[in-house]
Coordinates of N, CA and C in Angstrom, one line a residue:
M1 N 0.8 -1.1 -0.2 CA 0.2 0.2 -0.3 C 1.0 1.4 -0.1
C2 N 0.6 1.4 -0.8 CA 0.9 3.4 -1.0 C 1.3 4.0 0.8
R3 N 2.4 4.3 0.8 CA 2.5 5.1 2.4 C 2.5 5.3 2.6
N4 N 1.7 7.1 1.5 CA 1.2 8.2 1.7 C -0.4 8.1 2.6
I5 N -1.2 6.9 2.1 CA -2.7 6.8 2.7 C -2.5 6.4 4.0
K6 N -3.4 7.6 4.5 CA -3.2 7.6 6.2 C -4.6 6.2 6.6
T7 N -4.5 6.1 7.3 CA -5.9 4.8 8.6 C -6.8 6.1 8.1
L8 N -7.6 6.2 7.9 CA -8.8 7.4 8.3 C -10.2 6.4 9.2
F9 N -10.2 5.7 9.7 CA -11.4 5.0 10.3 C -11.4 4.8 11.7
N10 N -12.8 5.2 12.3 CA -12.4 5.3 13.9 C -10.9 6.4 14.5
Y11 N -11.4 7.9 13.4 CA -10.8 9.5 14.6 C -12.0 9.9 14.8
E12 N -11.4 10.9 15.6 CA -12.1 11.7 16.2 C -12.1 13.1 16.5
P13 N -11.8 13.9 15.3 CA -13.6 14.0 14.4 C -13.3 12.7 13.0
P14 N -14.6 13.0 12.8 CA -14.1 11.8 11.4 C -13.6 12.4 10.8
A15 N -13.0 11.6 9.1 CA -12.1 11.6 8.1 C -13.4 13.3 7.7
T16 N -12.2 14.2 6.7 CA -13.3 15.0 5.9 C -13.2 14.5 4.7
D17 N -14.2 14.5 4.1 CA -14.5 14.9 2.7 C -12.8 15.2 2.1
A18 N -12.5 16.3 2.4 CA -10.9 16.8 1.8 C -9.7 15.4 1.9
E19 N -9.7 14.9 3.0 CA -8.9 14.3 4.0 C -9.3 12.8 2.2
I20 N -10.4 12.3 2.0 CA -11.3 11.2 1.8 C -10.9 11.4 0.4
E21 N -10.3 12.2 -0.2 CA -10.1 13.1 -1.6 C -8.9 12.8 -2.0
A22 N -8.0 12.5 -1.0 CA -6.5 13.4 -1.2 C -5.6 12.1 -0.5
S23 N -7.0 10.3 -0.4 CA -6.3 9.5 -0.2 C -6.8 8.3 -1.6
A24 N -7.7 8.9 -1.9 CA -8.6 8.7 -3.6 C -7.3 8.3 -4.8
V25 N -7.1 9.6 -4.7 CA -5.7 10.6 -5.0 C -4.6 9.1 -4.9
Q26 N -4.2 9.2 -3.7 CA -2.9 8.7 -3.6 C -2.9 7.5 -4.5
F27 N -3.8 6.7 -3.8 CA -4.8 5.1 -4.4 C -4.6 5.3 -6.4
V28 N -5.3 6.5 -7.5 CA -5.3 6.4 -8.4 C -3.5 6.3 -8.6
R29 N -2.9 7.3 -8.1 CA -1.2 7.3 -8.4 C -0.5 6.8 -8.4
K30 N -0.5 6.1 -6.6 CA 0.3 5.1 -7.4 C -0.8 3.6 -8.3
L31 N -1.7 3.2 -9.0 CA -2.3 2.2 -9.4 C -2.1 3.1 -10.7
S32 N -1.9 3.7 -10.8 CA -2.6 4.4 -12.6 C 0.1 4.9 -13.2
G33 N 0.3 4.2 -12.1 CA 1.7 5.4 -12.3 C 2.7 6.7 -12.0
F34 N 0.4 7.3 -12.0 CA 1.6 8.9 -12.7 C 1.0 9.7 -11.5
T35 N 2.1 11.1 -12.0 CA 2.1 11.4 -10.4 C 0.6 12.7 -11.1
H36 N 1.3 13.0 -12.2 CA 0.7 14.0 -12.8 C 0.1 13.0 -14.7
P37 N -1.3 12.7 -14.4 CA -1.5 12.1 -16.1 C -1.3 13.1 -17.3
P38 N -1.1 13.2 -17.7 CA -0.9 12.9 -19.1 C -2.5 13.2 -20.1
K39 N -2.3 14.8 -20.7 CA -4.2 15.1 -21.0 C -4.6 13.9 -21.2
A40 N -4.7 12.6 -22.4 CA -5.0 11.8 -23.2 C -6.0 10.9 -21.9
N41 N -4.9 11.1 -20.7 CA -5.0 9.4 -19.6 C -5.9 11.5 -18.2
Q42 N -6.2 11.5 -18.6 CA -6.4 13.5 -17.4 C -7.9 12.7 -17.1
A43 N -9.2 12.6 -18.4 CA -10.0 11.7 -17.7 C -10.3 11.1 -16.4
A44 N -10.1 10.0 -17.0 CA -9.8 9.0 -16.8 C -10.0 8.5 -15.3
F45 N -8.5 9.5 -15.3 CA -7.7 9.5 -14.0 C -8.9 10.4 -13.2
D46 N -9.2 11.7 -13.6 CA -10.5 11.7 -12.7 C -11.5 11.5 -12.5
R47 N -12.2 10.6 -13.4 CA -13.3 9.6 -12.5 C -12.9 8.8 -11.9
A48 N -11.6 8.5 -11.8 CA -11.3 7.6 -11.0 C -11.0 8.0 -9.9
V49 N -10.6 9.2 -9.8 CA -10.3 9.6 -8.2 C -11.9 9.8 -7.7
V50 N -12.7 10.3 -8.9 CA -14.5 10.6 -7.8 C -14.4 9.2 -7.5
E51 N -14.5 8.5 -8.1 CA -14.7 7.3 -8.5 C -14.7 6.0 -6.7
V52 N -13.3 6.2 -6.7 CA -12.4 5.8 -5.7 C -12.7 6.5 -4.1
T53 N -13.3 7.6 -4.3 CA -13.3 8.7 -2.9 C -14.6 8.0 -2.7
D54 N -15.6 8.5 -3.8 CA -17.4 7.7 -3.5 C -17.4 5.8 -2.4
V55 N -16.3 5.6 -2.6 CA -16.4 4.5 -2.2 C -16.0 4.0 -0.9
A56 N -14.6 4.7 -0.9 CA -13.8 5.0 0.1 C -15.1 5.3 1.6
S57 N -16.0 6.6 0.7 CA -17.0 7.5 1.7 C -17.7 6.7 2.0
R58 N -18.1 5.8 1.6 CA -19.5 4.3 1.2 C -18.7 3.5 2.4
L59 N -17.2 2.9 2.9 CA -16.7 2.1 2.9 C -16.7 2.9 4.8
L60 N -16.0 3.9 4.7 CA -16.0 3.8 6.6 C -17.6 4.8 6.7
A61 N -18.6 5.0 5.9 CA -20.0 5.6 6.3 C -20.9 3.9 7.2
S62 N -20.1 3.0 6.9 CA -20.5 1.3 6.9 C -19.8 0.8 8.4
L63 N -18.6 1.4 8.6 CA -17.9 0.4 8.8 C -18.9 0.5 11.2
E64 N -17.6 -0.4 10.9 CA -18.7 -0.4 13.2 C -17.1 -1.2 13.8
T65 N -17.2 0.0 14.9 CA -15.9 -0.4 16.0 C -16.7 -0.4 17.8
Q66 N -16.1 -1.3 18.5 CA -16.5 -1.5 19.4 C -15.2 -0.6 20.4
A67 N -14.6 -0.1 19.8 CA -12.6 0.4 19.9 C -13.5 2.2 19.9
S68 N -12.7 2.2 21.1 CA -12.7 4.3 21.4 C -12.3 4.5 20.3
P69 N -12.6 5.9 19.8 CA -11.9 6.7 18.9 C -10.4 7.0 19.2
R70 N -9.6 6.8 18.0 CA -8.7 7.3 18.2 C -8.6 9.1 17.7
N71 N -6.9 9.8 18.6 CA -7.2 10.9 18.3 C -5.6 12.0 17.8
R72 N -6.6 12.5 17.2 CA -5.6 12.8 15.8 C -3.4 13.1 15.9
D73 N -3.8 14.0 16.9 CA -2.2 14.3 17.5 C -2.0 13.3 18.3
V74 N -2.1 12.4 19.4 CA -1.7 11.2 19.1 C -0.9 10.5 18.8
E75 N -1.5 9.8 17.4 CA -1.0 8.8 16.3 C -0.1 10.2 15.6
A76 N -0.3 11.5 15.0 CA 0.1 11.6 14.5 C 2.0 11.6 15.3
A77 N 2.2 11.8 17.2 CA 3.1 11.0 17.7 C 3.9 10.6 17.5
K78 N 2.7 9.5 17.8 CA 3.6 8.2 17.7 C 3.9 8.1 16.1
R79 N 3.6 8.4 15.2 CA 4.2 8.0 13.9 C 5.1 9.7 13.9
K80 N 6.1 10.1 14.0 CA 6.8 11.2 14.3 C 7.9 10.2 14.9
A81 N 7.5 9.9 16.3 CA 7.9 8.6 17.2 C 9.3 7.2 16.6
L82 N 8.1 6.9 16.1 CA 8.3 5.5 15.3 C 9.6 6.4 13.2
S83 N 9.2 8.1 13.2 CA 10.3 8.1 12.1 C 11.6 8.0 12.3
A84 N 11.6 9.1 13.5 CA 12.6 9.3 14.4 C 13.7 8.2 15.0
R85 N 13.2 6.9 15.1 CA 13.7 6.0 15.7 C 14.5 5.7 14.3
R86 N 13.6 5.5 13.3 CA 13.5 4.8 12.3 C 14.6 5.5 11.7
F87 N 14.7 6.7 11.3 CA 15.3 7.4 10.0 C 16.7 8.3 10.8
G88 N 16.0 8.5 12.9 CA 17.4 9.4 13.4 C 16.5 10.9 13.4
T89 N 17.0 11.4 13.8 CA 16.4 13.2 14.0 C 16.9 13.6 13.1
A90 N 16.4 14.6 12.4 CA 17.3 15.3 10.9 C 17.9 16.9 11.9
P91 N 18.9 16.9 11.7 CA 20.6 17.6 12.3 C 19.6 19.4 11.8

């Protein structure tokens, strides 16, 4: 999976439409191999982003869990700490 795609389920506040769309863009970029598709493929790329966004939104709305919602700040701090351990801190 693309490392730029973040988990969006079970956060408080819930994922925004913009976050879901950004994940869809990353997913379509990964599948297509295009960061910026050529003009000949732009319509197909854009259509795929819209469709993936729609499916992802429906998926997130239908998922259920008994776990308490995660805090975005706490999860970001965990990722930052993991990155620092893995790659060292920046000078």
